[in-house]
Amino acid sequence: MPIATPEEYNEMLDRAKAGSFAYPAINVTSTQTLNAALAAFAEAESDGIVQVSTGGAEYLSGPTIKDKVTGAAALAAAAHEIAKNYPVKVALHTDHCPKNHLDGFVRPLLAISEERVARGEEPLFQSHMWDGSAVPLAENLEIAQDLLSRTSKAKVVLEVEIGVVGGEEDGVEAEINEQLYTTVEDARATVAALGSGENGRYMTALTFGNVHGVYKPGNVHLRPEILKDIQDEIGKETGKDKPFDLVFHGGSGSTAQEISDAVDYGVIKMNIDTDTQYAFTRPIVDHIFKNYDGVLKVEGEVGNKKAYDPRAYGKLAEAGMAARIIEACQQLRSAGNKIK
């Protein structure tokens, strides 16, 4: 099946690390954005990751329902059906989940996967993120330990954030300051708490100035060399080359060189949301401007059904988003690297 099994997901991550490339992790909020991601992966001949945040999952459940678990489960069900038509492997992931949403998002979804695995089925999602950036590191790692003990048994990969990502996403905000840079000491504490694979696989978002959203040049200072320093130092202590499976958060708006450097230092997953949101919306705006009299019933006229049919601009939106994702596949070197 195109939705990766736990074994295939681990193979994907191993291949990315060994081959010095990374997977675009695309936030989706609808079947339209899901379709855009799948079409892009197929055209780029890249496997990939589709992910949903707490806000995205809430939106997927319907604006009058606002149930994160329902929305996430609905996305997973749709992805399993729709992805059957595409010749690539796709992993499903839940994005940023802060402490106050764990009991209403990650833990219930993890319980569903535990039940599925107990019945001999595959987990609902292939990985979950615990965002402990807003709590002290000791508490962050204590919660991560508990989650890792569950994810490893459910054949799910855990993602943790060690450090702080600036900006705002789904109501979680952080200032742009020195806290955006993870230290070697932070990384060492992570290995001490979670191990280096023997307690279950986890991916690590080590921060190197990352900020959610897109900012004008000069407002964000990324330092990918921090990743190299941490990988080298912890590598010496663990006897492993590039011991961390790294995640690049806030990838939208990054330069090609910053992305290339981060991948060289062990990034195997890069989150992209803001850029794809714009790429989806921009063609809709263009359509509205060019077909103003058609999409609106101006001065008593009836408009043009072909212009205001949601499929007319929806197809354009999906194509625009897909083009941006293909660009990401090329920058991250995953293009042409799908599992055969």
Coordinates of C-alpha atoms in Angstrom, one line a residue:
M1 CA 0.0 0.0 0.0
P2 CA 1.2 3.6 -0.7
I3 CA 0.8 4.5 2.9
A4 CA 4.0 3.3 4.4
T5 CA 4.0 0.5 6.9
P6 CA 6.2 1.0 10.0
E7 CA 8.9 -1.1 8.4
E8 CA 8.7 1.0 5.2
Y9 CA 8.8 4.3 7.1
N10 CA 11.9 3.2 8.9
E11 CA 13.4 2.3 5.6
M12 CA 12.4 5.8 4.2
L13 CA 14.2 7.5 7.1
D14 CA 17.2 5.3 6.9
R15 CA 17.5 5.9 3.1
A16 CA 17.3 9.6 3.6
K17 CA 20.0 9.6 6.2
A18 CA 22.3 7.4 4.2
G19 CA 21.7 9.2 1.0
S20 CA 21.9 12.8 2.4
F21 CA 18.4 13.8 1.4
A22 CA 15.3 14.8 3.3
Y23 CA 11.5 14.4 2.9
P24 CA 9.2 17.4 2.6
A25 CA 6.6 17.1 5.4
I26 CA 3.6 19.0 4.1
N27 CA 0.8 20.3 6.4
V28 CA -2.6 19.6 5.0
T29 CA -6.1 20.8 6.1
S30 CA -8.3 19.2 3.5
T31 CA -8.5 16.5 0.8
Q32 CA -7.6 19.2 -1.7
T33 CA -4.3 20.0 0.0
L34 CA -3.8 16.3 0.5
N35 CA -4.3 15.7 -3.3
A36 CA -1.8 18.5 -4.1
A37 CA 0.8 16.9 -1.9
L38 CA 0.3 13.4 -3.3
A39 CA 0.3 14.7 -6.9
A40 CA 3.6 16.6 -6.2
F41 CA 5.3 13.6 -4.7
A42 CA 4.3 11.4 -7.6
E43 CA 5.5 13.9 -10.2
A44 CA 8.8 14.5 -8.4
E45 CA 9.2 10.7 -7.9
S46 CA 9.7 11.3 -4.2
D47 CA 8.3 9.6 -1.2
G48 CA 7.0 12.0 1.3
I49 CA 5.3 12.9 4.6
V50 CA 1.8 14.4 5.0
Q51 CA 1.1 15.9 8.4
V52 CA -1.7 17.6 10.3
S53 CA -1.5 20.0 13.2
T54 CA -3.9 20.4 16.0
G55 CA -5.6 23.3 14.2
G56 CA -5.6 21.5 10.9
A57 CA -7.2 18.4 12.5
E58 CA -9.8 20.6 14.2
Y59 CA -10.6 22.2 10.9
L60 CA -10.8 18.9 9.1
S61 CA -13.5 17.7 11.5
G62 CA -15.8 20.6 10.5
P63 CA -16.0 24.2 11.8
T64 CA -19.1 23.3 13.9
I65 CA -17.5 20.1 15.4
K66 CA -13.9 21.2 16.1
D67 CA -12.8 17.7 17.2
K68 CA -9.1 17.2 16.6
V69 CA -9.1 13.4 16.9
T70 CA -12.1 13.1 14.5
G71 CA -10.3 15.4 12.0
A72 CA -7.0 13.5 12.2
A73 CA -8.7 10.1 11.8
A74 CA -10.7 11.4 8.9
L75 CA -7.5 12.6 7.2
A76 CA -5.9 9.2 7.7
A77 CA -8.8 7.4 6.3
A78 CA -8.9 9.6 3.2
A79 CA -5.2 9.3 2.7
H80 CA -5.3 5.5 2.8
E81 CA -7.9 5.5 0.0
I82 CA -6.6 8.3 -2.2
A83 CA -3.0 7.4 -1.9
K84 CA -3.6 4.0 -3.5
N85 CA -3.6 5.7 -6.9
Y86 CA -0.1 7.1 -6.5
P87 CA 3.3 5.3 -7.1
V88 CA 5.0 6.7 -4.1
K89 CA 5.3 5.9 -0.4
V90 CA 3.6 8.4 2.0
A91 CA 3.9 8.5 5.8
L92 CA 1.2 10.2 8.0
H93 CA 2.4 12.4 10.8
T94 CA 0.8 14.6 13.4
D95 CA 2.6 18.0 13.8
H96 CA 3.1 20.3 16.8
C97 CA 1.2 19.1 19.9
P98 CA 1.9 21.2 23.0
K99 CA 1.3 19.9 26.5
N100 CA -2.3 21.3 26.8
H101 CA -3.3 19.3 23.7
L102 CA -1.7 15.9 24.5
D103 CA -4.8 14.4 26.1
G104 CA -7.0 15.7 23.3
F105 CA -4.8 14.8 20.4
V106 CA -1.7 12.7 20.4
R107 CA -2.6 10.3 23.3
P108 CA -6.1 9.4 21.9
L109 CA -4.6 8.9 18.4
L110 CA -1.8 6.8 19.9
A111 CA -4.4 4.7 21.7
I112 CA -6.2 4.0 18.4
S113 CA -2.9 2.8 17.0
E114 CA -2.2 0.6 20.0
E115 CA -5.6 -1.0 19.5
R116 CA -5.0 -1.5 15.8
V117 CA -1.5 -3.0 16.3
A118 CA -3.0 -5.3 19.0
R119 CA -5.4 -6.6 16.3
G120 CA -2.6 -7.2 13.9
E121 CA -3.2 -4.1 11.9
E122 CA -0.9 -1.1 11.1
P123 CA -0.9 2.0 13.2
L124 CA -3.2 4.9 12.2
F125 CA -0.3 7.3 11.9
Q126 CA 3.4 6.5 11.3
S127 CA 4.7 9.3 13.6
H128 CA 3.6 11.8 16.2
M129 CA 5.2 15.0 17.4
W130 CA 5.3 16.1 21.0
D131 CA 6.2 19.8 21.2
G132 CA 7.7 20.4 24.6
S133 CA 9.4 23.6 23.7
A134 CA 7.2 25.7 26.0
V135 CA 8.1 23.7 29.1
P136 CA 11.4 23.2 30.9
L137 CA 13.7 20.7 29.3
A138 CA 13.5 18.3 32.2
E139 CA 9.7 18.2 31.9
N140 CA 9.9 18.0 28.1
L141 CA 12.1 14.9 28.3
E142 CA 10.1 13.3 31.1
I143 CA 6.9 13.5 28.9
A144 CA 8.9 12.3 25.9
Q145 CA 10.1 9.2 27.8
D146 CA 6.5 8.2 28.6
L147 CA 5.4 8.8 25.0
L148 CA 8.4 6.9 23.6
S149 CA 7.6 3.9 25.7
R150 CA 4.1 3.8 24.0
T151 CA 5.1 4.8 20.5
S152 CA 7.8 2.1 20.3
K153 CA 5.3 -0.6 21.2
A154 CA 2.8 0.8 18.7
K155 CA 5.3 0.8 15.9
V156 CA 5.2 4.6 15.7
V157 CA 8.1 7.0 15.5
L158 CA 8.1 9.9 18.0
E159 CA 9.3 13.4 17.1
V160 CA 10.5 15.7 19.9
E161 CA 11.5 19.3 19.9
I162 CA 14.6 20.2 21.8
G163 CA 14.9 24.0 21.8
V164 CA 12.4 26.6 20.7
V165 CA 11.0 27.5 17.3
G166 CA 10.2 31.2 17.1
G167 CA 7.0 32.8 15.6
E168 CA 3.5 31.4 15.9
E169 CA 1.8 28.2 14.8
D170 CA -1.7 27.1 15.9
G171 CA -1.6 29.6 18.9
V172 CA 1.8 28.5 20.2
E173 CA 4.1 31.5 20.2
A174 CA 7.8 32.0 20.9
E175 CA 10.0 35.1 20.7
I176 CA 12.9 35.4 18.3
N177 CA 15.9 35.3 20.7
E178 CA 18.8 33.1 21.8
Q179 CA 16.5 30.4 23.0
L180 CA 16.1 29.5 19.4
Y181 CA 19.5 27.7 19.4
T182 CA 19.8 24.2 20.9
T183 CA 23.0 23.6 22.8
V184 CA 25.2 20.5 23.0
E185 CA 24.1 20.2 26.6
D186 CA 20.5 20.0 25.6
A187 CA 21.3 17.3 23.1
R188 CA 23.3 15.3 25.6
A189 CA 20.3 15.4 28.0
T190 CA 18.1 14.2 25.3
V191 CA 20.2 11.1 24.7
A192 CA 20.5 10.5 28.4
A193 CA 16.7 10.5 28.7
L194 CA 15.6 8.8 25.5
G195 CA 18.6 6.8 24.4
S196 CA 20.0 6.7 20.9
G197 CA 17.6 4.2 19.4
E198 CA 17.6 1.3 21.9
N199 CA 14.4 2.6 23.6
G200 CA 12.6 3.2 20.4
R201 CA 13.1 5.4 17.3
Y202 CA 12.6 9.2 17.6
M203 CA 13.3 12.1 15.4
T204 CA 14.6 15.3 16.9
A205 CA 13.9 18.9 16.0
L206 CA 17.1 20.6 17.2
T207 CA 16.6 24.4 16.7
F208 CA 19.1 26.6 15.0
G209 CA 17.2 29.8 14.7
N210 CA 14.1 28.4 13.2
V211 CA 11.0 30.5 13.0
H212 CA 7.5 29.6 11.9
G213 CA 6.1 31.8 9.1
V214 CA 8.0 33.9 6.6
Y215 CA 9.9 37.0 7.5
K216 CA 11.7 39.6 5.6
P217 CA 15.5 39.1 5.0
G218 CA 17.5 39.9 8.1
N219 CA 14.8 39.1 10.6
V220 CA 15.7 35.5 11.0
H221 CA 19.3 34.2 11.4
L222 CA 19.6 30.5 10.8
R223 CA 22.8 28.7 11.9
P224 CA 22.8 25.2 10.5
E225 CA 26.4 24.7 11.7
I226 CA 24.9 24.2 15.1
L227 CA 23.5 20.9 13.9
K228 CA 26.9 19.7 12.7
D229 CA 28.5 20.7 16.1
I230 CA 25.9 18.7 18.0
Q231 CA 26.0 15.7 15.7
D232 CA 29.8 15.6 15.9
E233 CA 30.0 16.0 19.7
I234 CA 27.2 13.5 20.5
G235 CA 28.5 11.2 17.8
K236 CA 31.8 10.9 19.6
E237 CA 30.1 10.1 22.8
T238 CA 27.7 7.5 21.4
G239 CA 30.0 6.1 18.7
K240 CA 27.5 6.8 16.0
D241 CA 27.8 8.9 12.9
K242 CA 25.1 11.6 12.9
P243 CA 23.3 10.1 15.9
F244 CA 20.2 12.2 15.6
D245 CA 17.5 11.9 13.0
L246 CA 16.9 15.6 12.5
V247 CA 13.8 17.6 11.6
F248 CA 13.9 21.1 10.2
H249 CA 11.0 23.2 11.5
G250 CA 10.0 26.5 9.9
G251 CA 11.3 25.5 6.5
S252 CA 9.2 28.0 4.6
G253 CA 11.2 31.0 3.3
S254 CA 14.6 29.4 3.9
T255 CA 17.4 29.8 1.3
A256 CA 18.6 26.9 -0.8
Q257 CA 22.0 27.0 0.9
E258 CA 20.5 26.9 4.4
I259 CA 18.4 23.9 3.4
S260 CA 21.4 22.2 1.7
D261 CA 23.6 22.7 4.8
A262 CA 20.9 21.4 7.1
V263 CA 20.5 18.2 5.0
D264 CA 24.2 17.7 4.9
Y265 CA 24.2 17.7 8.7
G266 CA 21.5 15.0 9.1
V267 CA 18.1 16.6 8.5
I268 CA 15.8 14.0 7.0
K269 CA 12.5 15.8 7.4
M270 CA 11.6 19.4 6.7
N271 CA 8.2 20.9 7.6
I272 CA 6.6 23.2 5.0
D273 CA 3.4 25.0 5.6
T274 CA 3.4 28.8 5.1
D275 CA 4.9 28.6 1.6
T276 CA 2.4 26.0 0.5
Q277 CA -0.5 27.9 2.0
Y278 CA 0.5 30.9 -0.2
A279 CA 1.1 28.7 -3.2
F280 CA -2.5 27.3 -2.8
T281 CA -4.2 30.6 -2.2
R282 CA -2.4 32.7 -4.9
P283 CA -4.0 31.0 -7.9
I284 CA -7.4 31.5 -6.3
V285 CA -6.9 35.2 -6.0
D286 CA -5.7 35.4 -9.6
H287 CA -8.8 33.5 -10.7
I288 CA -11.1 35.9 -8.8
F289 CA -9.4 39.0 -10.1
K290 CA -9.5 37.8 -13.7
N291 CA -13.1 36.5 -13.5
Y292 CA -14.6 39.2 -11.3
D293 CA -17.9 39.5 -13.2
G294 CA -18.2 35.7 -13.4
V295 CA -17.7 34.8 -9.8
L296 CA -20.0 37.6 -8.5
K297 CA -23.6 38.4 -9.5
V298 CA -22.8 42.0 -10.2
E299 CA -25.6 44.6 -10.9
G300 CA -28.4 42.0 -11.2
E301 CA -26.5 39.7 -13.5
V302 CA -26.2 35.9 -12.9
G303 CA -22.5 35.5 -13.1
N304 CA -20.8 32.5 -14.7
K305 CA -21.3 29.1 -13.1
K306 CA -18.1 27.8 -14.7
A307 CA -16.2 30.6 -13.0
Y308 CA -17.6 30.2 -9.5
D309 CA -17.7 26.4 -9.5
P310 CA -15.3 25.6 -6.6
R311 CA -13.6 23.0 -8.9
A312 CA -12.6 25.8 -11.3
Y313 CA -10.3 27.5 -8.9
G314 CA -9.7 24.5 -6.7
K315 CA -7.8 22.8 -9.5
L316 CA -5.6 25.8 -9.9
A317 CA -5.0 26.0 -6.2
E318 CA -3.9 22.4 -6.1
A319 CA -1.6 22.8 -9.1
G320 CA 0.0 25.9 -7.5
M321 CA 0.6 24.1 -4.2
A322 CA 2.0 21.0 -6.0
A323 CA 4.5 23.1 -7.9
R324 CA 5.9 24.5 -4.6
I325 CA 6.1 21.0 -3.2
I326 CA 8.0 19.7 -6.2
E327 CA 10.5 22.6 -5.7
A328 CA 10.9 21.5 -2.1
C329 CA 11.6 17.9 -3.2
Q330 CA 14.3 19.2 -5.5
Q331 CA 15.9 21.4 -2.8
L332 CA 15.8 18.5 -0.3
R333 CA 17.2 16.1 -2.9
S334 CA 14.3 13.6 -2.4
A335 CA 13.2 14.0 -6.0
G336 CA 13.9 10.8 -7.9
N337 CA 14.7 8.9 -4.7
K338 CA 11.4 7.1 -4.1
I339 CA 11.6 3.5 -2.9
K340 CA 11.5 1.2 -5.9

